[in-house]
């Protein structure tokens, strides 16, 4: 589509109506079909403001758009699925989705040969690496990613992007995602120290982690939720997590009841630090540092005494 910018945005998250119309014309698909390929159809299943976040959408991998390039490893894939039908599935964008249910294969987030990020629009075919031009659907000899899939995983997602949970607790999908994401935030803060190397100075956030790191975090989450609430307390107490760790997050009542049983934690009181560095003191500091210290100390004492 000439003169129509398309690859400088995350089209999985958002496509304007005019762009959908053009895509429909050029592809021959209906606008409804085009929209069903994006996360907008999931709006009713996620917290109302999640897909409106401009930077990083919770639970959706960040691809790190930089013009037509990508800064993050936010597009993952199953080589077997690409070999059978070469297109990138919507549910591969979920940060917690690290295994292919169909092939019992750990997803990859880079080319197996050159370790470059996946940028399909830069290659001749979507199943080719844009950097080394090798097939993404070929499995390297002695590949260790082929594992028997762990059954009864906590988090599930269908090919249509419907998220589910293998817990007996009854709560809506929207609250489920919010609760899970907030628990993941705590786990990343507790166990994320060894994961910072994969971010190269970026913010330690679940949606920015490489697939191996997210797989570890997701496994810990499953262990925390496996035998609720015993497993929850075992992990939190074992890592000295207090209620203060959860203060800025919103949880359902059944989780809050367990959080309230944790140690309260120490509250940090930030003392008032009066600003006494006036222009007059700045000038005095250049002339006489000793007199500057005396005058500044007198101002501090005067402020503390309410004078």
Tab-separated table of C-alpha atoms in Angstrom:
chain	number	residue	atom	x	y	z
A	1	UNK	CA	0.000	0.000	0.000
A	2	UNK	CA	1.998	2.979	-1.231
A	3	UNK	CA	2.225	6.079	0.996
A	4	UNK	CA	0.459	4.255	3.835
A	5	UNK	CA	2.589	3.818	6.974
A	6	UNK	CA	1.949	0.412	8.485
A	7	UNK	CA	5.153	-1.042	9.935
A	8	UNK	CA	5.884	1.933	12.186
A	9	UNK	CA	3.131	0.827	14.574
A	10	UNK	CA	2.107	-2.283	16.497
A	11	UNK	CA	-0.731	-3.389	14.242
A	12	UNK	CA	-1.652	-6.236	16.588
A	13	UNK	CA	-2.612	-3.706	19.238
A	14	UNK	CA	-4.155	-0.975	17.148
A	15	UNK	CA	-5.016	-0.209	13.536
A	16	UNK	CA	-6.991	2.935	12.597
A	17	UNK	CA	-10.291	2.481	10.792
A	18	UNK	CA	-8.880	3.927	7.550
A	19	UNK	CA	-6.007	1.465	7.614
A	20	UNK	CA	-8.427	-1.419	8.174
A	21	UNK	CA	-10.386	-0.288	5.134
A	22	UNK	CA	-7.263	-0.224	2.960
A	23	UNK	CA	-6.133	-3.609	4.256
A	24	UNK	CA	-9.559	-4.984	3.422
A	25	UNK	CA	-9.375	-3.640	-0.135
A	26	UNK	CA	-5.864	-4.924	-0.837
A	27	UNK	CA	-6.317	-8.316	0.856
A	28	UNK	CA	-9.867	-9.048	-0.210
A	29	UNK	CA	-10.823	-9.862	3.388
A	30	UNK	CA	-13.701	-8.221	5.217
A	31	UNK	CA	-13.072	-5.467	7.755
A	32	UNK	CA	-14.456	-7.775	10.463
A	33	UNK	CA	-11.833	-10.385	9.562
A	34	UNK	CA	-9.076	-7.768	9.632
A	35	UNK	CA	-10.180	-6.526	13.059
A	36	UNK	CA	-10.395	-10.077	14.416
A	37	UNK	CA	-6.658	-10.423	13.785
A	38	UNK	CA	-5.901	-7.689	16.338
A	39	UNK	CA	-6.224	-7.530	20.109
A	40	UNK	CA	-9.098	-5.055	19.858
A	41	UNK	CA	-11.526	-7.954	19.739
A	42	UNK	CA	-10.264	-8.890	23.196
A	43	UNK	CA	-11.267	-5.546	24.722
A	44	UNK	CA	-14.115	-7.096	26.718
A	45	UNK	CA	-11.792	-9.730	28.215
A	46	UNK	CA	-9.111	-7.406	29.563
A	47	UNK	CA	-9.143	-4.396	31.921
A	48	UNK	CA	-10.650	-1.457	30.046
A	49	UNK	CA	-7.499	0.682	29.932
A	50	UNK	CA	-4.931	-1.979	29.039
A	51	UNK	CA	-5.101	-1.695	25.266
A	52	UNK	CA	-5.110	2.106	25.494
A	53	UNK	CA	-1.673	2.186	27.122
A	54	UNK	CA	0.679	3.829	24.635
A	55	UNK	CA	3.931	2.319	25.889
A	56	UNK	CA	3.655	-1.300	27.059
A	57	UNK	CA	0.400	-3.245	27.195
A	58	UNK	CA	0.284	-5.548	30.243
A	59	UNK	CA	0.629	-9.249	29.344
A	60	UNK	CA	1.348	-8.425	25.673
A	61	UNK	CA	4.956	-8.637	24.492
A	62	UNK	CA	6.515	-5.311	23.579
A	63	UNK	CA	8.153	-5.291	20.146
A	64	UNK	CA	9.891	-1.949	20.739
A	65	UNK	CA	9.003	-0.090	17.564
A	66	UNK	CA	11.756	2.131	16.189
A	67	UNK	CA	10.658	3.260	12.749
A	68	UNK	CA	10.472	0.106	10.655
A	69	UNK	CA	12.837	-1.732	12.978
A	70	UNK	CA	12.282	-3.437	16.337
A	71	UNK	CA	14.238	-3.010	19.572
A	72	UNK	CA	12.709	-5.878	21.576
A	73	UNK	CA	12.340	-9.623	21.152
A	74	UNK	CA	8.568	-9.265	21.230
A	75	UNK	CA	7.600	-11.641	18.445
A	76	UNK	CA	7.860	-15.338	19.254
A	77	UNK	CA	6.962	-18.402	17.223
A	78	UNK	CA	6.769	-22.172	16.979
A	79	UNK	CA	8.908	-23.489	14.074
A	80	UNK	CA	6.551	-26.407	13.500
A	81	UNK	CA	3.497	-24.146	13.221
A	82	UNK	CA	5.324	-21.858	10.792
A	83	UNK	CA	6.290	-24.876	8.714
A	84	UNK	CA	2.686	-26.055	8.503
A	85	UNK	CA	1.126	-22.658	7.840
A	86	UNK	CA	3.452	-19.644	7.601
A	87	UNK	CA	1.817	-16.864	9.577
A	88	UNK	CA	2.337	-15.495	13.091
A	89	UNK	CA	-0.428	-16.432	15.516
A	90	UNK	CA	-2.023	-13.769	17.669
A	91	UNK	CA	-1.716	-15.805	20.860
A	92	UNK	CA	2.068	-15.947	20.433
A	93	UNK	CA	2.150	-12.306	21.539
A	94	UNK	CA	1.017	-13.152	25.074
A	95	UNK	CA	3.954	-12.817	27.457
A	96	UNK	CA	2.953	-15.874	29.497
A	97	UNK	CA	2.524	-18.095	26.429
A	98	UNK	CA	5.910	-19.801	26.091
A	99	UNK	CA	4.939	-23.307	24.906
A	100	UNK	CA	3.162	-24.467	21.778
A	101	UNK	CA	0.188	-26.540	22.924
A	102	UNK	CA	-0.010	-28.338	19.614
A	103	UNK	CA	3.595	-29.439	19.215
A	104	UNK	CA	4.785	-29.463	22.848
A	105	UNK	CA	7.581	-27.145	21.802
A	106	UNK	CA	9.076	-24.178	23.612
A	107	UNK	CA	8.502	-21.010	21.616
A	108	UNK	CA	11.468	-19.089	20.216
A	109	UNK	CA	11.843	-15.306	20.117
A	110	UNK	CA	14.844	-15.050	17.792
A	111	UNK	CA	16.369	-16.752	14.778
A	112	UNK	CA	17.940	-20.052	15.838
A	113	UNK	CA	21.003	-19.404	13.693
A	114	UNK	CA	21.902	-15.708	13.973
A	115	UNK	CA	19.944	-14.779	17.150
A	116	UNK	CA	18.407	-11.750	15.450
A	117	UNK	CA	14.974	-10.414	16.370
A	118	UNK	CA	12.010	-11.543	14.295
A	119	UNK	CA	10.979	-8.798	11.835
A	120	UNK	CA	8.800	-10.491	9.173
A	121	UNK	CA	8.142	-7.410	7.032
A	122	UNK	CA	11.876	-7.082	6.329
A	123	UNK	CA	12.234	-10.555	4.828
A	124	UNK	CA	11.117	-12.030	1.512
A	125	UNK	CA	8.805	-14.471	3.309
A	126	UNK	CA	7.402	-14.417	6.818
A	127	UNK	CA	9.025	-17.778	7.585
A	128	UNK	CA	12.520	-16.533	6.670
A	129	UNK	CA	14.938	-14.659	8.902
A	130	UNK	CA	15.398	-11.130	7.596
A	131	UNK	CA	19.063	-11.141	8.664
A	132	UNK	CA	20.526	-14.494	7.583
A	133	UNK	CA	17.710	-15.540	5.206
A	134	UNK	CA	17.459	-18.995	6.798
A	135	UNK	CA	14.153	-20.702	7.400
A	136	UNK	CA	12.560	-20.100	10.789
A	137	UNK	CA	10.668	-23.369	10.448
A	138	UNK	CA	13.783	-25.557	10.327
A	139	UNK	CA	14.844	-27.128	13.616
A	140	UNK	CA	18.543	-27.243	14.347
A	141	UNK	CA	20.031	-30.701	15.025
A	142	UNK	CA	20.099	-31.682	18.712
A	143	UNK	CA	17.663	-28.922	19.546
A	144	UNK	CA	16.828	-28.942	23.268
A	145	UNK	CA	13.587	-26.976	23.054
A	146	UNK	CA	11.472	-30.028	22.290
A	147	UNK	CA	9.980	-30.919	25.649
A	148	UNK	CA	6.929	-32.800	26.777
A	149	UNK	CA	4.370	-30.138	27.533
A	150	UNK	CA	3.468	-29.747	31.165
A	151	UNK	CA	-0.194	-30.592	31.486
A	152	UNK	CA	-2.685	-28.508	33.448
A	153	UNK	CA	-0.767	-25.282	32.975
A	154	UNK	CA	-2.126	-22.405	35.008
A	155	UNK	CA	-2.475	-20.028	32.062
A	156	UNK	CA	-4.054	-21.067	28.781
A	157	UNK	CA	-4.941	-19.172	25.636
A	158	UNK	CA	-6.869	-20.280	22.582
A	159	UNK	CA	-5.957	-19.513	18.980
A	160	UNK	CA	-8.652	-16.808	19.091
A	161	UNK	CA	-6.894	-15.149	22.014
A	162	UNK	CA	-9.312	-16.190	24.764
A	163	UNK	CA	-7.377	-16.455	28.025
A	164	UNK	CA	-8.252	-19.128	30.558
A	165	UNK	CA	-7.116	-20.432	33.914
A	166	UNK	CA	-6.876	-23.948	35.330
A	167	UNK	CA	-7.818	-22.919	38.861
A	168	UNK	CA	-11.009	-23.841	40.645
A	169	UNK	CA	-11.393	-20.232	41.819
A	170	UNK	CA	-14.321	-18.498	40.143
A	171	UNK	CA	-13.592	-14.984	38.907
A	172	UNK	CA	-13.992	-13.116	35.641
A	173	UNK	CA	-11.391	-13.145	32.888
A	174	UNK	CA	-10.775	-9.423	33.345
A	175	UNK	CA	-10.027	-9.753	37.049
A	176	UNK	CA	-8.075	-12.915	36.403
A	177	UNK	CA	-5.630	-11.138	34.104
A	178	UNK	CA	-5.263	-8.199	36.471
A	179	UNK	CA	-4.630	-10.458	39.481
A	180	UNK	CA	-2.146	-12.606	37.582
A	181	UNK	CA	-0.268	-9.591	36.197
A	182	UNK	CA	0.065	-8.016	39.645
A	183	UNK	CA	1.347	-11.277	41.125
A	184	UNK	CA	3.848	-11.541	38.280
A	185	UNK	CA	5.043	-8.026	39.103
A	186	UNK	CA	5.891	-9.136	42.648
A	187	UNK	CA	7.616	-12.310	41.428
A	188	UNK	CA	9.718	-10.334	38.933
A	189	UNK	CA	10.803	-7.966	41.722
A	190	UNK	CA	11.706	-10.891	43.995
A	191	UNK	CA	13.322	-13.259	41.485
A	192	UNK	CA	14.182	-10.850	38.691
A	193	UNK	CA	17.716	-9.967	39.749
A	194	UNK	CA	19.316	-12.637	37.592
A	195	UNK	CA	17.116	-11.663	34.647
A	196	UNK	CA	18.367	-8.094	34.276
A	197	UNK	CA	21.248	-9.152	32.024
A	198	UNK	CA	18.797	-9.965	29.233
A	199	UNK	CA	17.383	-6.430	29.314
A	200	UNK	CA	20.659	-4.560	28.795
A	201	UNK	CA	19.780	-1.647	31.050
A	202	UNK	CA	16.058	-1.532	30.257
A	203	UNK	CA	13.361	-1.468	32.901
A	204	UNK	CA	12.822	-4.826	34.595
A	205	UNK	CA	9.353	-5.612	33.293
A	206	UNK	CA	7.711	-8.916	32.445
A	207	UNK	CA	6.702	-7.898	28.912
A	208	UNK	CA	10.315	-6.982	28.068
A	209	UNK	CA	11.925	-10.237	29.190
A	210	UNK	CA	13.258	-12.832	26.761
A	211	UNK	CA	11.284	-16.037	26.399
A	212	UNK	CA	13.549	-18.137	28.658
A	213	UNK	CA	13.255	-15.614	31.483
A	214	UNK	CA	9.482	-15.375	31.095
A	215	UNK	CA	9.263	-19.156	31.136
A	216	UNK	CA	11.011	-19.195	34.521
A	217	UNK	CA	8.765	-16.468	35.933
A	218	UNK	CA	5.637	-18.202	34.649
A	219	UNK	CA	6.760	-21.475	36.191
A	220	UNK	CA	7.227	-19.754	39.562
A	221	UNK	CA	3.753	-18.220	39.209
A	222	UNK	CA	2.255	-21.649	38.593
A	223	UNK	CA	3.993	-22.960	41.712
A	224	UNK	CA	2.717	-20.000	43.751
A	225	UNK	CA	-0.870	-20.612	42.618
A	226	UNK	CA	-0.792	-24.425	42.460
A	227	UNK	CA	-2.058	-25.198	45.971
A	228	UNK	CA	-3.666	-21.943	46.930
A	229	UNK	CA	-3.198	-20.474	49.503
A	230	UNK	CA	-0.537	-22.770	51.025
A	231	UNK	CA	1.851	-22.431	48.079
A	232	UNK	CA	1.333	-18.645	48.062
A	233	UNK	CA	2.405	-18.263	51.690
A	234	UNK	CA	5.295	-20.685	51.263
A	235	UNK	CA	6.782	-18.558	48.493
A	236	UNK	CA	6.100	-15.155	50.055
A	237	UNK	CA	7.339	-16.061	53.540
A	238	UNK	CA	10.332	-17.897	52.095
A	239	UNK	CA	11.362	-14.734	50.241
A	240	UNK	CA	10.567	-12.328	53.116
A	241	UNK	CA	7.808	-10.616	51.146
A	242	UNK	CA	5.611	-8.318	53.248
A	243	UNK	CA	2.302	-6.551	52.688
A	244	UNK	CA	4.141	-3.431	51.562
A	245	UNK	CA	5.142	-5.213	48.355
A	246	UNK	CA	1.477	-5.297	47.328
A	247	UNK	CA	0.481	-1.761	48.347
A	248	UNK	CA	0.296	-0.259	44.870
A	249	UNK	CA	-1.528	-3.162	43.236
A	250	UNK	CA	-5.218	-4.053	43.096
A	251	UNK	CA	-6.340	-7.609	43.852
A	252	UNK	CA	-9.589	-9.475	44.316
A	253	UNK	CA	-10.801	-10.124	47.841
A	254	UNK	CA	-9.699	-13.771	47.939
A	255	UNK	CA	-6.089	-12.697	47.299
A	256	UNK	CA	-6.260	-9.707	49.648
A	257	UNK	CA	-7.296	-12.019	52.485
A	258	UNK	CA	-4.044	-13.932	52.084
A	259	UNK	CA	-1.951	-10.781	51.643
A	260	UNK	CA	-3.322	-9.463	54.950
A	261	UNK	CA	-1.875	-12.539	56.675
A	262	UNK	CA	1.670	-11.628	55.604
A	263	UNK	CA	3.958	-9.542	57.848
A	264	UNK	CA	3.110	-5.855	57.606
A	265	UNK	CA	6.656	-4.773	56.865
A	266	UNK	CA	8.565	-1.701	57.900
A	267	UNK	CA	7.232	1.644	56.802
A	268	UNK	CA	9.857	4.071	55.580
A	269	UNK	CA	9.330	7.585	56.866
A	270	UNK	CA	10.938	10.196	54.709
A	271	UNK	CA	11.960	13.110	56.905
A	272	UNK	CA	11.341	16.655	55.758
A	273	UNK	CA	14.476	18.088	54.221
A	274	UNK	CA	14.226	21.888	54.233
A	275	UNK	CA	15.647	23.753	51.275
A	276	UNK	CA	18.037	26.395	52.558
A	277	UNK	CA	20.344	26.658	49.580
A	278	UNK	CA	19.487	30.224	48.598
A	279	UNK	CA	21.263	32.426	46.092
A	280	UNK	CA	22.875	34.310	48.956
A	281	UNK	CA	24.295	31.061	50.334
A	282	UNK	CA	25.570	30.084	46.895
A	283	UNK	CA	27.516	33.323	46.665
A	284	UNK	CA	28.819	32.884	50.209
A	285	UNK	CA	29.973	29.328	49.451
A	286	UNK	CA	32.234	30.634	46.702
A	287	UNK	CA	33.748	33.279	48.988
A	288	UNK	CA	34.057	31.384	52.284
A	289	UNK	CA	33.100	27.744	52.755
A	290	UNK	CA	33.555	27.907	56.522
A	291	UNK	CA	31.168	30.854	56.903
A	292	UNK	CA	28.771	29.164	54.460
A	293	UNK	CA	28.561	26.111	56.745
A	294	UNK	CA	27.889	28.290	59.792
A	295	UNK	CA	25.142	30.313	58.110
A	296	UNK	CA	23.527	27.227	56.594
A	297	UNK	CA	23.545	25.450	59.967
A	298	UNK	CA	21.885	28.458	61.590
A	299	UNK	CA	19.168	28.454	58.933
A	300	UNK	CA	18.558	24.733	59.462
A	301	UNK	CA	18.265	25.185	63.227
A	302	UNK	CA	15.932	28.109	62.734
A	303	UNK	CA	13.740	26.033	60.403
A	304	UNK	CA	13.663	23.061	62.807
A	305	UNK	CA	12.683	25.322	65.707
A	306	UNK	CA	9.848	26.790	63.712
A	307	UNK	CA	11.449	30.160	63.531
